[in-house]
Tab-separated table of N, CA and C in Angstrom:
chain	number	residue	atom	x	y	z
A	7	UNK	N	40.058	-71.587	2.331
A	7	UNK	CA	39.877	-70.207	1.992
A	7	UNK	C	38.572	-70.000	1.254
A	8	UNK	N	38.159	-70.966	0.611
A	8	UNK	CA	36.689	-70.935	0.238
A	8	UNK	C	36.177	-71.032	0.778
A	9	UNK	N	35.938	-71.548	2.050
A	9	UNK	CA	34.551	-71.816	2.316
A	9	UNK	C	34.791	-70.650	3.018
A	10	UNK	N	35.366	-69.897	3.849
A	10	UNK	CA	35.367	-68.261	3.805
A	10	UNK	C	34.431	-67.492	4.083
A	11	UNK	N	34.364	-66.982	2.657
A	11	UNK	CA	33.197	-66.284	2.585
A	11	UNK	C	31.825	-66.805	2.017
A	12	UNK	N	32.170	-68.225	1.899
A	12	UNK	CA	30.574	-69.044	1.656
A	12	UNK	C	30.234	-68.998	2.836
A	13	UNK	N	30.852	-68.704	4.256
A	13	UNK	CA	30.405	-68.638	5.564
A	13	UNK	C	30.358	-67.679	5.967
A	14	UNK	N	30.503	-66.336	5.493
A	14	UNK	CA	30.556	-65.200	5.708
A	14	UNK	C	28.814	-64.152	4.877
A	15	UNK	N	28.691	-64.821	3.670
A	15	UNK	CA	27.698	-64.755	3.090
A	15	UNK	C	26.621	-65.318	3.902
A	16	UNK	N	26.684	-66.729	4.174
A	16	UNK	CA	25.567	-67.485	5.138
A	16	UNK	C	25.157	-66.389	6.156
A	17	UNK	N	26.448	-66.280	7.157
A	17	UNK	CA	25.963	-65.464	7.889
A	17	UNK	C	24.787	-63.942	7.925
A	18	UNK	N	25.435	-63.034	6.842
A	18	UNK	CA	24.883	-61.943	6.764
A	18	UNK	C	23.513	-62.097	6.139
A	19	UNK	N	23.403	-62.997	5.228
A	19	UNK	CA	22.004	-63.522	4.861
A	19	UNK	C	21.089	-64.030	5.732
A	20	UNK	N	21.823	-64.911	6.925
A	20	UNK	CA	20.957	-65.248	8.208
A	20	UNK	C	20.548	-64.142	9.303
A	21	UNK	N	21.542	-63.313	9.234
A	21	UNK	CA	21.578	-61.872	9.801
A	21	UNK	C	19.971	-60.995	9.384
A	22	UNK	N	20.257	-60.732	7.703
A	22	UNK	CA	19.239	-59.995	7.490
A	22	UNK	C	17.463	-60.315	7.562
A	23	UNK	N	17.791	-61.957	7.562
A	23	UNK	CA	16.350	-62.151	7.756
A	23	UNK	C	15.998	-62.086	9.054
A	24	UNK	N	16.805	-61.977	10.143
A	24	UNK	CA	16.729	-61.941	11.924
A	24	UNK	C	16.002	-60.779	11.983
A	25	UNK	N	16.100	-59.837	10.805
A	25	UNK	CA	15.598	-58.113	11.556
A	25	UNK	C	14.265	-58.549	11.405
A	26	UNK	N	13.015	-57.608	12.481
A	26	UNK	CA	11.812	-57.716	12.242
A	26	UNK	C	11.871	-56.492	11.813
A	27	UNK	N	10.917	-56.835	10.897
A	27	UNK	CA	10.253	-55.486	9.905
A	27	UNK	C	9.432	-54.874	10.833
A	28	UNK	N	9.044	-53.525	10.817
A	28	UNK	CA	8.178	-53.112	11.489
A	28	UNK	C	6.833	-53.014	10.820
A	29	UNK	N	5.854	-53.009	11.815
A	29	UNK	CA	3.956	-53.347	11.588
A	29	UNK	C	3.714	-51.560	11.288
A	30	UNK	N	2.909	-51.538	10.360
A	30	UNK	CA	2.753	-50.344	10.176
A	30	UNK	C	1.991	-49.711	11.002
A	31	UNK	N	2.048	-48.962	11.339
A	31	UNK	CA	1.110	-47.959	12.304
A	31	UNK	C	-0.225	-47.252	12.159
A	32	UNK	N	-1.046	-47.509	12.968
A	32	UNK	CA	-2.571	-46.865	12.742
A	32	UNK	C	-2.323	-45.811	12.515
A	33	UNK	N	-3.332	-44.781	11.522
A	33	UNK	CA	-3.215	-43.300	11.433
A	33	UNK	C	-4.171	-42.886	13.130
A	34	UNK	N	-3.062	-41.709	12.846
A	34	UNK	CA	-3.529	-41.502	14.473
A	34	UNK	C	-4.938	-40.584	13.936
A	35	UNK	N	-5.574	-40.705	15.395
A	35	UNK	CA	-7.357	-39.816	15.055
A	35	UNK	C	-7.288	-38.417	14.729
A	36	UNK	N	-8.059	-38.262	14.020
A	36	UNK	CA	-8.156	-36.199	13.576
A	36	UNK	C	-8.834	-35.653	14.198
A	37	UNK	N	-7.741	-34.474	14.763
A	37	UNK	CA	-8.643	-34.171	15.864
A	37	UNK	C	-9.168	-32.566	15.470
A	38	UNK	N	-10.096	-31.924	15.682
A	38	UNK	CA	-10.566	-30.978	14.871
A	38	UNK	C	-10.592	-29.543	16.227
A	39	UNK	N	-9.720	-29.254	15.663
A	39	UNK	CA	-9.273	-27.808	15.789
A	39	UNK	C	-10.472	-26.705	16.021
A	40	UNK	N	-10.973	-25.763	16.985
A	40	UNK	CA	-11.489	-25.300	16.996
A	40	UNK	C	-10.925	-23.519	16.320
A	41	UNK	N	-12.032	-23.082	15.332
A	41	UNK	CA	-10.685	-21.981	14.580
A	41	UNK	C	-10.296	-20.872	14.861
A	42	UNK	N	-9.352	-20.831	14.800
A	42	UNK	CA	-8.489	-19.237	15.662
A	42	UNK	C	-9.359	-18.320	15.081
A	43	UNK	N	-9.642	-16.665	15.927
A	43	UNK	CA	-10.176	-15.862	15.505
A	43	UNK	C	-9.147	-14.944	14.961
A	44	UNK	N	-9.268	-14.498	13.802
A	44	UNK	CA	-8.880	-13.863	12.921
A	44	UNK	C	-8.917	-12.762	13.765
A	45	UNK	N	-7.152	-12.010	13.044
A	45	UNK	CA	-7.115	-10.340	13.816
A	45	UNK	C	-7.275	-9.555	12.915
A	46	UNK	N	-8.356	-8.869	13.199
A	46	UNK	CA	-8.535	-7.639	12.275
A	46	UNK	C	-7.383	-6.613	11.744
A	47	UNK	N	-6.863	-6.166	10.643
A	47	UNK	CA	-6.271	-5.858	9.926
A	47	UNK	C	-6.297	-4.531	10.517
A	48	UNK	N	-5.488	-3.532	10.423
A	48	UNK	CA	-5.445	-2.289	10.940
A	48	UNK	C	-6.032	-1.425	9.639
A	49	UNK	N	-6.933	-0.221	9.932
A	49	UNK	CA	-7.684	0.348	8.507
A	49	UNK	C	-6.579	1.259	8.318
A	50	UNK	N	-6.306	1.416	6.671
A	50	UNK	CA	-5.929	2.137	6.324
A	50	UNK	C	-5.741	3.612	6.753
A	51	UNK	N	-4.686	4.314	6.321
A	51	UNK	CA	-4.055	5.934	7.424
A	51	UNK	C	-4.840	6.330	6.258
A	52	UNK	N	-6.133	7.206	6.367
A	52	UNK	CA	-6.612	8.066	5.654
A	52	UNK	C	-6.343	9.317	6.043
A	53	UNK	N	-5.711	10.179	4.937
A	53	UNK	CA	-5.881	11.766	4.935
A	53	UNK	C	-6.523	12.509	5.809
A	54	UNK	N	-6.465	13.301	6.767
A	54	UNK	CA	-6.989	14.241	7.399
A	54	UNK	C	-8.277	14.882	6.511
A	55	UNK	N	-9.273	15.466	6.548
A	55	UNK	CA	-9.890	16.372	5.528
A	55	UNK	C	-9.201	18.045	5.782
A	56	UNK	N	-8.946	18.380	4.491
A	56	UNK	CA	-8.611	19.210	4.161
A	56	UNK	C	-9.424	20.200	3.330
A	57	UNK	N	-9.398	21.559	3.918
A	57	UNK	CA	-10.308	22.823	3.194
A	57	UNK	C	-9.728	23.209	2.896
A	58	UNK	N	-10.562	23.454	1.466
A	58	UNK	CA	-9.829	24.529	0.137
A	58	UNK	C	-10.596	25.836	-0.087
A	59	UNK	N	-9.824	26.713	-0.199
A	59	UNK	CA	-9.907	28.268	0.310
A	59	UNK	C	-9.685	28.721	-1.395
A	60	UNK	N	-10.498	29.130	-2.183
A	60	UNK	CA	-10.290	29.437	-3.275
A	60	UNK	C	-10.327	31.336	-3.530
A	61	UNK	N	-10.378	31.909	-2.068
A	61	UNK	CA	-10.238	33.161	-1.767
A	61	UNK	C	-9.295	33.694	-0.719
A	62	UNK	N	-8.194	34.499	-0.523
A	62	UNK	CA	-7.622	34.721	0.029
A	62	UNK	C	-8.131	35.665	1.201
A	63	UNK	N	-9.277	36.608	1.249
A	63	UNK	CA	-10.060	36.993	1.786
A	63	UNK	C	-10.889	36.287	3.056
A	64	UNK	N	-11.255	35.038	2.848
A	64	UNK	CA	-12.043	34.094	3.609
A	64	UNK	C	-11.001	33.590	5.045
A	65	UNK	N	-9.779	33.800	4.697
A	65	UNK	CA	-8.640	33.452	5.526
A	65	UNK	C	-8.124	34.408	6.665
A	66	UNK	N	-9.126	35.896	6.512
A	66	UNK	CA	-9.025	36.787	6.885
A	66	UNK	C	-9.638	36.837	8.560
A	67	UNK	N	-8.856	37.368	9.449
A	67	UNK	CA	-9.492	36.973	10.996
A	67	UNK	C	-9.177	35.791	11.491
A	68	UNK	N	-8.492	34.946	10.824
A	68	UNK	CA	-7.964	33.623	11.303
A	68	UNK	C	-6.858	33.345	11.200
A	69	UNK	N	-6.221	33.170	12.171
A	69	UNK	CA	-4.731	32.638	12.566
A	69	UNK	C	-4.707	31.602	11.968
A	70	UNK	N	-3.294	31.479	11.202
A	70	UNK	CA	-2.973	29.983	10.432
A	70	UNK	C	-1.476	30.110	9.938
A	71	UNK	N	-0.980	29.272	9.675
A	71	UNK	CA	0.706	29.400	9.891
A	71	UNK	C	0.649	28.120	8.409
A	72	UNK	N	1.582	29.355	7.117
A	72	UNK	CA	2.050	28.493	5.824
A	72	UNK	C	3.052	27.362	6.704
A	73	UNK	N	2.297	25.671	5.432
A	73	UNK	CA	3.423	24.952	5.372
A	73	UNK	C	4.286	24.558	4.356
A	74	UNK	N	3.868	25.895	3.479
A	74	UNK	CA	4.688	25.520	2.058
A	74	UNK	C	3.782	25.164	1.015
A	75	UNK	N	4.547	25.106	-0.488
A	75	UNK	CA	3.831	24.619	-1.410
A	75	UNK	C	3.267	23.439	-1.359
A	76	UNK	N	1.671	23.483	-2.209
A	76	UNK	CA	1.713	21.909	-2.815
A	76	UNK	C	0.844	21.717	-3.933
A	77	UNK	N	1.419	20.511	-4.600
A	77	UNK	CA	0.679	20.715	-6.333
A	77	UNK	C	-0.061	19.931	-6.118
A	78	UNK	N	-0.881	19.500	-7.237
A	78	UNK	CA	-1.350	18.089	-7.410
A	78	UNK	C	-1.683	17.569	-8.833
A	79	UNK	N	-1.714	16.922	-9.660
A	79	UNK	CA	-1.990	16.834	-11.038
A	79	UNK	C	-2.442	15.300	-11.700
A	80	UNK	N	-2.954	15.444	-12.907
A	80	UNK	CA	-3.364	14.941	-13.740
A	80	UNK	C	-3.539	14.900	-14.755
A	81	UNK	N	-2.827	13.173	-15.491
A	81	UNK	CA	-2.279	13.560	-16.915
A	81	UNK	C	-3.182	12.348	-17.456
A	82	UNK	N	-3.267	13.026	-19.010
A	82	UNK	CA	-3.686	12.312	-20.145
A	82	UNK	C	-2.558	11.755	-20.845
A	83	UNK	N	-2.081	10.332	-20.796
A	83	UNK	CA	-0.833	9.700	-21.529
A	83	UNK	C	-0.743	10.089	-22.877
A	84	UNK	N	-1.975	9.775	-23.261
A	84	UNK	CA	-1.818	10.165	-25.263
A	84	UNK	C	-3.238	10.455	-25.689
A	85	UNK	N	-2.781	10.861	-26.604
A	85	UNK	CA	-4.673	11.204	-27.563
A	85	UNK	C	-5.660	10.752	-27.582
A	86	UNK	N	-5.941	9.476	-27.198
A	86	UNK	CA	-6.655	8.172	-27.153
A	86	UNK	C	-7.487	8.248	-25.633
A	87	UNK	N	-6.949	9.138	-24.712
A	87	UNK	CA	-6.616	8.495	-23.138
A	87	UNK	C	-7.997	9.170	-22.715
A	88	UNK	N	-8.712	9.440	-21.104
A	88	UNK	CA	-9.320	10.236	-20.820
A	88	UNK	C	-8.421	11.663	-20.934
A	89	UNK	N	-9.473	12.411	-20.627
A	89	UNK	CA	-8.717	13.968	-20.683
A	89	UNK	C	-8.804	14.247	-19.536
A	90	UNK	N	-7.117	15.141	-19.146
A	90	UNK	CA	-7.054	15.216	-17.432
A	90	UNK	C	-8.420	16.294	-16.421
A	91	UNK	N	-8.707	15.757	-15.583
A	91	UNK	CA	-9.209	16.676	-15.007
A	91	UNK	C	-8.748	17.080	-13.805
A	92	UNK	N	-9.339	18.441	-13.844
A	92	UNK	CA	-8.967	19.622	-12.982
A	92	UNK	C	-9.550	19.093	-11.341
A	93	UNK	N	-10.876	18.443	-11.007
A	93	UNK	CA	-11.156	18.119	-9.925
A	93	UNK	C	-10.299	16.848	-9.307
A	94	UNK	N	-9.547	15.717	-10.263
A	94	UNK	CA	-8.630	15.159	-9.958
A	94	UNK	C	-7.474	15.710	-9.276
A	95	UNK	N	-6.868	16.596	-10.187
A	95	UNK	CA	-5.705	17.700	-9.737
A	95	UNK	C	-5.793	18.032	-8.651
A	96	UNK	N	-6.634	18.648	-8.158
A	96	UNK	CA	-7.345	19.379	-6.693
A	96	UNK	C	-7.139	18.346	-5.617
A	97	UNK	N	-7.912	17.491	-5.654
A	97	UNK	CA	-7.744	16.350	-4.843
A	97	UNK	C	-6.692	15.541	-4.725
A	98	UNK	N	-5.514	15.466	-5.128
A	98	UNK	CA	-4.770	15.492	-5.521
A	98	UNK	C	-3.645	15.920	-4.577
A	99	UNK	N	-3.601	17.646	-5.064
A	99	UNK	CA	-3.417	18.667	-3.915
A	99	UNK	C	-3.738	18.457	-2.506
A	100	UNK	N	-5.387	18.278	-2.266
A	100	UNK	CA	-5.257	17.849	-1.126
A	100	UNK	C	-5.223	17.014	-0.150
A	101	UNK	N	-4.909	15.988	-0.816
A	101	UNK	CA	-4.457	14.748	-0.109
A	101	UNK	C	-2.859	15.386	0.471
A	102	UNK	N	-1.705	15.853	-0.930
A	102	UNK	CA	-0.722	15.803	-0.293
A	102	UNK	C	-0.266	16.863	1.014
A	103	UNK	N	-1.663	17.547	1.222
A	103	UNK	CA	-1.759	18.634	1.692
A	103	UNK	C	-1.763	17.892	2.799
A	104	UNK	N	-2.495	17.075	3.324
A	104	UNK	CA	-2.991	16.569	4.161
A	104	UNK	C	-1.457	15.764	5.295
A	105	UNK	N	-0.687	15.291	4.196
A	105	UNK	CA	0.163	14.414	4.381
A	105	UNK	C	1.060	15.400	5.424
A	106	UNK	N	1.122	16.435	4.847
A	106	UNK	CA	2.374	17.326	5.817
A	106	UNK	C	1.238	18.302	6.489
A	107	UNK	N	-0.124	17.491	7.203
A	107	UNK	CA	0.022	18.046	8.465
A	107	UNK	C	-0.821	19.051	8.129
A	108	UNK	N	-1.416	19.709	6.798
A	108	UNK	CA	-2.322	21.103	7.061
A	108	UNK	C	-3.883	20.380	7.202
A	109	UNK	N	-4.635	21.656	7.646
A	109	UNK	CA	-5.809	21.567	7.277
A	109	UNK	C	-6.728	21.967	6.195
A	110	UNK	N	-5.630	23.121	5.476
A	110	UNK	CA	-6.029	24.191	4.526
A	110	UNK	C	-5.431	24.298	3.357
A	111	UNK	N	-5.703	24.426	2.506
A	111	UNK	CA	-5.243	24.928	0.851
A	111	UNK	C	-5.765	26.240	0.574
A	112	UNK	N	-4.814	26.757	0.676
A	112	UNK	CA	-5.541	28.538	-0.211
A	112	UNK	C	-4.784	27.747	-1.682
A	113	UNK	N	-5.982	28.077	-2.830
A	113	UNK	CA	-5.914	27.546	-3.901
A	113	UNK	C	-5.183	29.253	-4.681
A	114	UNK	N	-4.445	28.509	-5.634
A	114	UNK	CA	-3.408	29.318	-6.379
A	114	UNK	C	-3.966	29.482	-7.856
A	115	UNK	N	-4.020	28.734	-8.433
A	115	UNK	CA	-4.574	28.467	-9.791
A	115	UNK	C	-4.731	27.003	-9.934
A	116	UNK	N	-5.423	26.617	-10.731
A	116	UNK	CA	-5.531	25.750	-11.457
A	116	UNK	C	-5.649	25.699	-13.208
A	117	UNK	N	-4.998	24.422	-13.896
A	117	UNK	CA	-4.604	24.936	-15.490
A	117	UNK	C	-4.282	23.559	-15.955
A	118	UNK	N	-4.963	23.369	-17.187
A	118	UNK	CA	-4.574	22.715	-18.231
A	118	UNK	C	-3.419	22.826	-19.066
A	119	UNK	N	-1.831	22.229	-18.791
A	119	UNK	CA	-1.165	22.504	-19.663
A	119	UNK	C	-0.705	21.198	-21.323
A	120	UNK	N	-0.388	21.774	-22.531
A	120	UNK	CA	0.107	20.797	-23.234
A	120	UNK	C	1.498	20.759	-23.342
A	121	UNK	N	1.620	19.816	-23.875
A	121	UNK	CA	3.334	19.307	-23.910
A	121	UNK	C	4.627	19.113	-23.093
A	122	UNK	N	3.727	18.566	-21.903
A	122	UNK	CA	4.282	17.856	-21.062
A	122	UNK	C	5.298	16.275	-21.223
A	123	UNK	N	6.600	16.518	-21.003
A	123	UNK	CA	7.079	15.630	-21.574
A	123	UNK	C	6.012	13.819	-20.443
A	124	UNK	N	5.434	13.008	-21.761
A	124	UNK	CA	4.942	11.682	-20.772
A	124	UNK	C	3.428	11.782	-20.815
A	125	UNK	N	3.002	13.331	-21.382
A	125	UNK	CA	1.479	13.209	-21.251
A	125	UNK	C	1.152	14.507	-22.379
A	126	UNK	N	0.233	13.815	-23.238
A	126	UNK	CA	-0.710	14.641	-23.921
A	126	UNK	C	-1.346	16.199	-23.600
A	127	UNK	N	-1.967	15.679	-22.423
A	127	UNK	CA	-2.333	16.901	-21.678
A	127	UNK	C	-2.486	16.653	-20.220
A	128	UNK	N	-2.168	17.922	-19.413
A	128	UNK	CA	-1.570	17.852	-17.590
A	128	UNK	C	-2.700	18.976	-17.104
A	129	UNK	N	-3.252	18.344	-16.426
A	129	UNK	CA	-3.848	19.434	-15.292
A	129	UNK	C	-2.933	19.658	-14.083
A	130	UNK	N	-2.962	20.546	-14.059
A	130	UNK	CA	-2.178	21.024	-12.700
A	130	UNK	C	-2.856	21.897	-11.955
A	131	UNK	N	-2.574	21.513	-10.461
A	131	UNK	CA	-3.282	22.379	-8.996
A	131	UNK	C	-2.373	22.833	-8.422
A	132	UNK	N	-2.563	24.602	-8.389
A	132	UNK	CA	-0.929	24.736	-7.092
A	132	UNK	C	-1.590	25.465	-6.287
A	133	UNK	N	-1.319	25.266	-4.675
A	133	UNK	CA	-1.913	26.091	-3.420
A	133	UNK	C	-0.619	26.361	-2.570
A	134	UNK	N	-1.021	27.180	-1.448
A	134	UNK	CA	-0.223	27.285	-0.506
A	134	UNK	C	-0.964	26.139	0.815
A	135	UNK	N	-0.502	24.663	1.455
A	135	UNK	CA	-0.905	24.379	2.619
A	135	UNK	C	-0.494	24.795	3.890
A	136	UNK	N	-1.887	24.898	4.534
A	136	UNK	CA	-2.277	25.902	5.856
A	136	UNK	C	-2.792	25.208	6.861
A	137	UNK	N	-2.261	25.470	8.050
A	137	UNK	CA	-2.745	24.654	9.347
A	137	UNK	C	-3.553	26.277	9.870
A	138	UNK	N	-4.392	26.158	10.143
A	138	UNK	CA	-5.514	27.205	9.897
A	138	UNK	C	-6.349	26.879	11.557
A	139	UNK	N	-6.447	28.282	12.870
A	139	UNK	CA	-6.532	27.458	13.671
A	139	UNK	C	-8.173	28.028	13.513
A	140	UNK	N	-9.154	27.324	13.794
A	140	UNK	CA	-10.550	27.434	13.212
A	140	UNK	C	-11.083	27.537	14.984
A	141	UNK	N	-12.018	28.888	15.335
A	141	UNK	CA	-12.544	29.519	16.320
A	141	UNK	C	-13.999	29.075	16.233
């Protein structure tokens, strides 16, 4: 019963030295890629341009169909901050003007208000946007 696994040991020890190890392998050659051409990025959806009508008069003789209000604004956070401006506001306006489709802003007022809850001081732009058909 001893000698057993003194013959059982022999074996697996004669076993493991039977395996051949494997030879390591050459790195294979680098092969150099000629480089993909880059796809140009799609440009940004810029705003339509939009005209601002600061007379209701000028609108006169021309067919154009309201698309509703639109504001636009600019705030001063605190005392410290720039101070809002009014040509920000505007532009502002007509970007979102732009978004729903007009060509036109008949301008409403424009105004500096204080005590806006979040800001020191608020410029605000309000128009009516106008798809305005231009002859």
């Amino acid at each position: 019963m001893r000698a057993l696994p003194l013959c059982l040991s022999a074996l697996l020890l004669a076993g493991c030295s039977m395996t051949k190890h494997p030879q390591p392998t050459p790195p294979a050659p680098v092969v150099k890629e000629e480089p993909k051409p880059v796809k140009a990025k799609p440009a940004p959806v810029r705003p339509a341009p939009v005209k601002l009508y600061k007379d209701a008069e000028a609108l006169v003789g021309s067919p154009f169909r309201d698309l509703g209000e639109v504001s636009g604004e600019s705030c001063q956070g605190d005392q410290n901050d720039a101070p809002p401006s009014l040509a920000a506001a505007r532009k502002r306006m007509l970007t979102r003007a732009s978004y729903m489709k007009a060509n036109a802003v008949l301008l409403h007022q424009c105004q500096i208000i204080s005590g806006v809850p979040g800001c020191f001081q608020q410029a605000i732009c309000q128009g009516s946007a106008l798809n305005v058909t231009f002859k």
